[in-house]
Coordinates of C-alpha atoms in Angstrom, one line a residue:
M1 CA 171.5 6.1 83.0
T2 CA 174.6 8.2 83.6
A3 CA 174.8 11.9 83.1
S4 CA 176.7 11.4 79.9
G5 CA 174.0 9.1 78.6
A6 CA 171.4 9.8 75.9
T7 CA 167.8 9.3 75.5
A8 CA 168.0 8.7 71.7
P9 CA 168.3 4.9 71.8
S10 CA 165.0 4.5 73.8
S11 CA 163.3 6.9 71.4
I12 CA 164.6 4.9 68.4
S13 CA 163.3 1.7 70.0
S14 CA 159.9 3.2 70.3
F15 CA 160.0 4.0 66.6
T16 CA 161.0 0.4 65.8
G17 CA 158.2 -0.9 68.0
A18 CA 155.7 1.3 66.1
K19 CA 157.1 0.0 62.8
D20 CA 156.6 -3.6 63.9
F21 CA 153.1 -2.8 65.0
I22 CA 152.3 -1.4 61.5
H23 CA 153.7 -4.6 60.0
M24 CA 151.5 -6.7 62.3
K25 CA 148.5 -4.7 61.0
G26 CA 149.4 -5.2 57.4
E27 CA 149.7 -1.5 56.7
E28 CA 153.3 -1.6 55.5
T29 CA 153.3 0.6 52.4
L30 CA 153.0 4.4 52.8
L31 CA 152.9 4.4 56.6
D32 CA 155.9 2.1 56.8
G33 CA 157.9 4.4 54.5
V34 CA 156.9 7.5 56.4
L35 CA 157.8 6.0 59.8
S36 CA 161.2 4.8 58.4
G37 CA 161.8 8.2 57.1
I38 CA 161.0 9.8 60.4
M39 CA 163.3 7.4 62.2
R40 CA 166.2 8.1 59.8
A41 CA 165.7 11.8 60.2
F42 CA 165.6 11.5 64.0
E43 CA 168.8 9.5 63.9
E44 CA 170.5 12.1 61.7
L45 CA 169.4 14.9 64.0
I46 CA 169.9 13.2 67.3
P47 CA 172.2 10.2 66.8
P48 CA 172.7 7.5 69.6
H49 CA 175.4 8.4 72.1
A50 CA 177.8 5.8 70.8
S51 CA 177.6 7.3 67.3
R52 CA 178.5 10.9 68.3
Q53 CA 181.9 12.3 67.5
P54 CA 184.3 13.3 70.3
L55 CA 184.5 17.1 70.6
S56 CA 188.1 18.1 69.8
A57 CA 190.0 21.3 69.2
A58 CA 189.4 20.9 65.5
S59 CA 185.7 20.4 65.7
L60 CA 185.0 23.0 68.5
P61 CA 184.7 26.0 66.1
I62 CA 182.2 24.1 64.0
A63 CA 180.2 23.0 67.1
L64 CA 180.1 26.6 68.3
L65 CA 179.6 28.5 65.1
G66 CA 177.2 26.0 63.4
P67 CA 174.2 26.9 65.6
S68 CA 175.2 30.5 66.3
F69 CA 174.7 31.9 62.8
P70 CA 171.1 31.0 62.3
F71 CA 170.3 31.9 65.9
L72 CA 171.9 35.3 65.6
F73 CA 170.3 35.8 62.2
L74 CA 166.9 35.0 63.7
A75 CA 167.5 37.5 66.5
Y76 CA 168.5 40.1 64.0
L77 CA 165.3 39.6 62.0
A78 CA 163.3 40.0 65.3
R79 CA 164.7 43.5 65.3
R80 CA 163.5 44.3 61.8
A81 CA 160.0 45.2 60.7
D82 CA 157.9 43.0 58.4
T83 CA 160.0 39.9 58.9
H84 CA 157.5 37.6 60.5
L85 CA 157.2 35.2 57.6
I86 CA 161.0 35.1 57.0
R87 CA 161.5 34.3 60.7
L88 CA 159.0 31.4 60.5
L89 CA 160.9 30.1 57.5
V90 CA 164.3 30.4 59.3
L91 CA 163.0 28.8 62.5
P92 CA 163.4 25.1 61.4
S93 CA 167.0 25.6 60.4
A94 CA 167.8 27.4 63.7
V95 CA 166.2 24.6 65.8
A96 CA 167.7 21.8 63.7
S97 CA 171.2 23.4 63.8
A98 CA 171.0 23.8 67.6
L99 CA 170.1 20.1 68.0
Y100 CA 172.5 18.8 65.2
F101 CA 175.6 20.6 66.4
T102 CA 175.0 19.7 70.0
Y103 CA 174.0 16.0 69.7
H104 CA 176.6 15.2 67.0
Y105 CA 179.4 15.8 69.4
K106 CA 180.2 14.6 72.9
I107 CA 182.8 15.2 75.6
E108 CA 183.8 11.8 76.9
D109 CA 186.3 12.9 79.5
P110 CA 184.4 13.1 82.8
R111 CA 186.8 15.9 83.9
Y112 CA 185.0 18.2 81.5
R113 CA 181.4 17.0 82.1
I114 CA 180.3 20.5 83.3
F115 CA 181.0 21.8 79.9
E116 CA 178.9 19.1 78.4
F117 CA 176.1 20.1 80.8
I118 CA 176.5 23.8 79.7
R119 CA 176.5 22.8 76.0
F120 CA 173.0 21.2 76.4
L121 CA 171.7 24.1 78.4
V122 CA 172.8 26.5 75.7
C123 CA 171.2 24.3 73.1
Y124 CA 167.8 24.4 74.7
Y125 CA 168.1 28.1 75.4
M126 CA 168.7 28.6 71.7
I127 CA 165.7 26.6 70.8
G128 CA 163.4 28.4 73.3
K129 CA 164.5 31.8 72.3
S130 CA 164.4 30.9 68.6
L131 CA 160.7 29.9 69.0
N132 CA 160.1 33.2 70.7
F133 CA 161.9 35.3 68.1
A134 CA 160.0 33.5 65.3
F135 CA 156.5 33.6 66.7
V136 CA 156.3 37.1 68.0
R137 CA 154.5 38.8 65.1
D138 CA 155.8 42.3 65.3
G139 CA 159.4 41.6 66.5
R140 CA 161.1 42.6 69.6
F141 CA 161.0 46.3 70.8
K142 CA 163.0 48.2 73.3
I143 CA 160.9 50.1 75.7
G144 CA 160.1 53.5 74.1
E145 CA 160.5 52.3 70.5
K146 CA 157.6 53.1 68.2
R147 CA 158.8 51.2 65.1
L148 CA 161.5 48.8 64.0
R149 CA 163.9 49.6 61.2
R150 CA 163.5 47.6 58.0
V151 CA 166.1 45.2 56.6
N152 CA 169.2 47.1 55.4
E153 CA 167.9 50.4 56.9
V154 CA 170.8 52.3 58.4
D155 CA 170.6 53.5 62.0
P156 CA 171.7 57.1 61.9
E157 CA 172.4 57.1 65.7
S158 CA 174.7 54.1 65.6
G159 CA 178.3 54.9 66.6
V160 CA 179.6 51.5 65.8
D161 CA 181.9 51.0 62.8
P162 CA 179.7 49.0 60.3
A163 CA 182.7 47.5 58.7
L164 CA 183.8 45.9 62.0
F165 CA 180.3 45.2 63.5
P166 CA 177.6 44.8 60.8
P167 CA 174.1 45.7 61.9
W168 CA 172.8 42.2 61.9
L169 CA 175.6 41.1 64.3
R170 CA 175.3 44.1 66.6
D171 CA 171.4 43.9 66.8
G172 CA 171.4 40.1 67.1
F173 CA 174.1 40.1 69.7
E174 CA 172.3 42.8 71.7
L175 CA 169.0 40.9 71.8
V176 CA 170.6 37.5 72.5
C177 CA 172.4 39.0 75.5
A178 CA 169.3 40.6 76.9
L179 CA 168.3 37.4 78.8
R180 CA 166.3 39.2 81.5
G181 CA 164.8 41.7 79.0
I182 CA 165.9 44.8 80.9
G183 CA 164.9 47.7 78.7
W184 CA 162.9 45.4 76.4
D185 CA 159.2 44.8 75.9
F186 CA 159.4 41.2 77.2
G187 CA 161.1 42.3 80.5
R188 CA 158.7 45.0 81.7
D189 CA 157.9 43.3 84.9
V190 CA 161.3 41.7 85.7
Y191 CA 162.9 42.6 89.0
I192 CA 166.1 44.5 88.7
P193 CA 168.7 44.3 91.6
P194 CA 170.3 47.5 92.9
R195 CA 173.1 48.8 90.7
T196 CA 176.7 48.2 91.9
T197 CA 178.6 49.8 89.0
S198 CA 178.8 53.3 87.6
T199 CA 176.9 54.3 84.5
Q200 CA 179.9 56.3 83.2
K201 CA 181.6 54.0 80.6
G202 CA 185.1 54.3 81.9
R203 CA 184.1 53.7 85.5
F204 CA 181.7 51.0 84.5
L205 CA 184.5 49.0 82.7
S206 CA 186.7 49.4 85.8
D207 CA 184.0 48.4 88.2
A208 CA 183.0 45.4 86.1
T209 CA 186.6 44.2 85.9
M210 CA 187.0 44.4 89.7
S211 CA 183.7 42.6 90.1
L212 CA 184.8 39.9 87.7
I213 CA 188.0 39.3 89.6
K214 CA 186.2 39.2 93.0
H215 CA 183.6 36.7 91.7
F216 CA 186.3 34.5 90.1
L217 CA 188.2 34.3 93.3
T218 CA 185.1 33.3 95.2
V219 CA 184.3 30.6 92.7
D220 CA 187.9 29.4 92.9
L221 CA 187.7 29.1 96.6
C222 CA 184.4 27.3 96.7
D223 CA 185.3 25.0 93.8
S224 CA 188.6 24.1 95.5
L225 CA 186.8 23.2 98.7
I226 CA 184.3 21.0 96.9
K227 CA 187.1 19.1 95.3
L228 CA 188.2 18.0 98.8
V229 CA 184.9 16.2 99.4
P230 CA 185.3 12.4 98.9
G231 CA 183.4 11.2 95.9
V232 CA 181.7 14.5 95.1
G233 CA 185.1 16.1 94.4
S234 CA 186.1 13.5 91.8
P235 CA 185.1 13.6 88.1
E236 CA 183.6 10.2 88.3
G237 CA 181.0 11.6 90.7
G238 CA 179.5 10.5 94.0
S239 CA 176.7 11.1 96.3
L240 CA 176.6 14.0 98.8
F241 CA 175.6 11.6 101.5
L242 CA 178.6 9.6 102.5
A243 CA 177.4 6.3 104.0
D244 CA 180.6 5.7 106.0
L245 CA 180.0 8.8 108.2
P246 CA 177.7 8.9 111.2
L247 CA 174.3 10.4 110.5
H248 CA 174.9 13.8 112.0
L249 CA 178.3 14.2 110.2
R250 CA 176.9 12.9 107.0
Y251 CA 174.2 15.6 106.8
C252 CA 176.5 18.3 108.1
L253 CA 178.9 17.6 105.2
S254 CA 176.2 17.3 102.6
T255 CA 174.7 20.6 103.7
A256 CA 178.0 22.4 103.6
T257 CA 178.8 20.9 100.2
H258 CA 175.3 21.9 98.9
I259 CA 175.9 25.5 100.1
L260 CA 179.3 25.6 98.4
V261 CA 177.7 24.3 95.1
G262 CA 175.1 27.0 95.4
M263 CA 177.8 29.7 95.9
V264 CA 179.6 28.4 92.8
V265 CA 176.4 28.8 90.8
I266 CA 175.7 32.3 92.2
F267 CA 179.1 33.8 91.8
G268 CA 179.9 31.8 88.7
L269 CA 176.9 33.3 86.9
E270 CA 177.8 36.8 88.3
A271 CA 181.3 36.4 86.8
G272 CA 179.8 35.4 83.5
N273 CA 177.6 38.5 83.6
D274 CA 180.6 40.7 84.4
F275 CA 182.5 39.3 81.4
V276 CA 179.6 39.6 79.0
S277 CA 178.9 43.2 80.1
L278 CA 182.6 44.1 79.5
V279 CA 182.3 42.7 76.0
A280 CA 178.9 44.4 75.3
V281 CA 179.9 47.8 76.7
G282 CA 183.5 47.8 75.6
L283 CA 183.2 46.4 72.1
F284 CA 179.5 46.7 71.0
R285 CA 179.0 50.0 72.8
S286 CA 176.0 48.8 74.8
S287 CA 174.8 51.3 77.3
P288 CA 176.1 50.7 80.9
E289 CA 172.7 51.7 82.2
T290 CA 171.3 48.4 80.9
W291 CA 173.6 46.2 83.0
F292 CA 172.8 45.2 86.5
P293 CA 173.9 42.4 88.9
L294 CA 172.1 39.1 88.5
Y295 CA 171.4 38.4 92.2
D296 CA 170.1 40.4 95.1
S297 CA 171.5 38.7 98.2
P298 CA 169.4 35.5 97.9
W299 CA 170.7 34.4 101.3
R300 CA 168.7 37.2 102.9
S301 CA 165.4 36.1 101.5
T302 CA 162.6 35.5 104.1
S303 CA 160.2 33.8 101.7
L304 CA 160.2 31.6 98.6
H305 CA 158.4 34.5 96.9
Q306 CA 161.2 36.8 97.6
L307 CA 163.9 34.3 96.8
W308 CA 162.7 33.2 93.4
G309 CA 161.1 36.5 92.4
N310 CA 163.8 39.0 93.6
G311 CA 166.8 37.3 95.2
W312 CA 167.6 34.7 92.5
H313 CA 168.6 35.6 88.9
Q314 CA 165.8 36.2 86.4
L315 CA 167.8 35.2 83.3
L316 CA 165.3 32.6 82.0
R317 CA 162.1 34.0 83.6
H318 CA 160.5 34.9 80.3
M319 CA 161.3 31.6 78.7
F320 CA 159.9 29.6 81.7
L321 CA 156.8 31.7 81.8
S322 CA 156.3 31.3 78.0
F323 CA 156.7 27.5 78.0
G324 CA 155.3 26.6 81.4
G325 CA 153.8 29.5 83.3
Y326 CA 151.3 30.8 80.7
P327 CA 150.1 27.3 79.5
G328 CA 149.7 26.4 83.2
L329 CA 147.7 29.6 83.8
W330 CA 145.4 28.6 80.9
L331 CA 145.0 25.1 82.3
A332 CA 144.7 25.7 86.1
G333 CA 144.8 29.4 86.9
N334 CA 147.4 30.9 89.2
A335 CA 148.4 27.7 90.8
G336 CA 149.0 26.2 87.3
M337 CA 151.1 29.2 86.4
V338 CA 153.4 28.7 89.4
L339 CA 153.8 25.0 89.0
G340 CA 154.1 25.3 85.2
A341 CA 156.9 27.8 85.4
F342 CA 158.8 25.6 87.9
L343 CA 158.1 22.5 85.8
A344 CA 159.6 24.2 82.8
S345 CA 162.6 25.2 84.9
G346 CA 163.1 21.7 86.2
L347 CA 162.8 20.1 82.7
Y348 CA 165.3 22.6 81.4
H349 CA 167.9 21.9 84.1
E350 CA 167.3 18.1 83.7
L351 CA 167.8 18.3 80.0
G352 CA 171.2 19.5 80.7
L353 CA 171.8 16.1 82.3
Q354 CA 170.1 14.5 79.4
M355 CA 167.2 13.3 81.5
S356 CA 169.3 11.1 83.7
D357 CA 167.9 12.0 87.2
H358 CA 164.3 13.1 87.7
R359 CA 165.0 14.5 91.2
V360 CA 166.1 17.7 89.4
V361 CA 162.5 18.2 88.2
L362 CA 161.2 17.2 91.6
F363 CA 163.2 19.8 93.4
F364 CA 162.0 22.7 91.2
L365 CA 158.4 21.5 91.5
S366 CA 158.8 21.4 95.2
Q367 CA 159.7 25.1 95.2
G368 CA 156.4 25.8 93.4
V369 CA 154.5 23.8 96.0
G370 CA 156.3 25.9 98.7
I371 CA 155.1 29.1 97.1
L372 CA 151.5 27.8 96.9
L373 CA 151.7 27.0 100.6
E374 CA 152.8 30.6 101.2
N375 CA 149.9 31.8 99.2
R376 CA 147.5 29.7 101.3
Y377 CA 149.1 31.0 104.5
K378 CA 148.5 34.6 103.4
R379 CA 145.0 33.9 102.3
Y380 CA 144.1 32.5 105.8
T381 CA 146.1 34.8 108.0
G382 CA 146.2 38.0 105.9
K383 CA 150.0 38.1 106.5
S384 CA 152.9 37.3 104.2
V385 CA 155.6 34.8 105.1
G386 CA 158.6 36.8 106.5
G387 CA 160.9 37.6 109.3
V388 CA 163.1 35.1 111.1
V389 CA 160.5 32.3 110.7
G390 CA 160.3 33.1 107.0
W391 CA 164.0 32.9 106.6
C392 CA 164.1 29.5 108.4
W393 CA 161.2 28.4 106.1
T394 CA 163.1 29.4 103.0
F395 CA 166.3 27.8 104.3
F396 CA 164.4 24.5 104.7
W397 CA 163.1 24.4 101.2
V398 CA 166.3 25.5 99.5
V399 CA 169.0 24.1 101.6
F400 CA 167.5 20.8 102.9
V401 CA 165.0 20.0 100.1
G402 CA 167.5 21.3 97.6
Q403 CA 170.0 18.7 98.4
I404 CA 168.1 16.2 96.2
C405 CA 169.0 18.3 93.2
T406 CA 172.6 18.8 94.1
D407 CA 172.9 15.1 94.9
A408 CA 171.7 14.3 91.4
W409 CA 174.3 16.7 89.9
A410 CA 177.0 15.2 92.2
I411 CA 176.3 11.7 91.1
G412 CA 176.4 13.0 87.5
G413 CA 179.9 14.3 88.2
L414 CA 179.2 18.0 87.8
P415 CA 180.7 19.4 91.1
G416 CA 183.8 17.2 90.6
A417 CA 184.4 18.3 87.0
V418 CA 186.9 20.9 86.0
L419 CA 185.5 24.4 86.5
V420 CA 188.6 26.4 87.3
P421 CA 191.6 24.7 85.8
R422 CA 194.4 24.0 88.3
E423 CA 196.8 26.2 86.3
L424 CA 194.5 29.2 86.9
S425 CA 193.5 28.3 90.5
I426 CA 195.1 30.7 92.9
V427 CA 193.6 28.8 95.9
R428 CA 195.0 25.4 94.8
R429 CA 198.4 26.7 93.6
L430 CA 199.1 29.3 96.3
V431 CA 196.6 29.4 99.2
F432 CA 196.4 25.6 100.0
P433 CA 200.2 25.0 99.7
A434 CA 200.8 28.0 102.0
M435 CA 198.3 26.7 104.5
R436 CA 199.9 23.2 104.5
Y437 CA 203.3 24.8 104.9
L438 CA 202.2 26.8 107.9
A439 CA 200.5 23.8 109.5
Q440 CA 203.7 21.7 109.1
Y441 CA 205.8 24.6 110.4
N442 CA 203.7 25.0 113.5
A443 CA 203.6 21.3 114.1
S444 CA 207.4 21.2 114.0
Q445 CA 207.8 23.9 116.6

């Protein structure tokens, strides 16, 4: 199955098989009707890939706003007292709208496959957070809050124009953007990287703008270099491992490409964090003190513990613990918690590819195995993994083992898809032509 494929047809086939089984048993009245109804509802919610509508400029606002309103409304209710029952009632519409408006559209052009990948990641993020907003009984508190306001209760300390930004939009947007939970009850134990921007609003906006430009240029350079790799750099996709190259060159190129893809992820997310912080602080008057970098120099990590606990971003930490780590803890103790959290992470990233390559899950599970091996090492030696040896150990698990994940994405066409449009690419429009001109000039001398 390709990255743009869908799992719905196989699921529908299973429904049909179950229906045939019921006919064979002679129980074809009530159960047959129930099963047929479930199948029709499933097809309506998640239609087969061939039945989905191409996402166009006309349908884009519907695809974006359709799931956003119930999701934001649910987040707003999570910031209001005595709304638990209402949130439970709103939950089905929030989940159904996320699935409906994601699966009813498709981006067929392989050049924009990365945006299809992001659409599905956002869909499952909405579902995960919606479940959390609905089931937390007392709502979501900021650290230090003693009570939540009731519905329609005015915030006397709010300096935001209520006509421009109604309370439900401001409160919902603030909670939705608090992915790491910094300053919130669900993010008490999250690691916070050192601050790189001023806490004074004017300076913060200036610092964040410069940071956004720096991160964009880095992404532009890395993305432009990836586009030069045969196969990987094309929208149709191709393996990292070029069979035509000698073995040593093949793995040198795959390693370099893998590192470039990692840098695109790191600096691309940092650029997104810069942009969201500018909107939150500049328009919604969020406090600059709640905005920090996403990463803490992951390339300096000397253990997998340090990498995944401190160096890497913690955007989805709470969701992965909720849906994998805590159930794993209940089933198999601390080891189950580690593997459960990484299993949840792997499934989430594979769902972005619509379950087309299970090596994505295998990579994330392997990181959990590496952390358990570090725990075993510490138990027997009394020392933590670290130093130069620890850095090499981490490099092996992330850079060498991690290539199975990047290869899955490369075959799916993600690295070769449009990330920075050529019209906006400074590297491809200015730097590369200048380099070619200088090379030709020197050759002619």
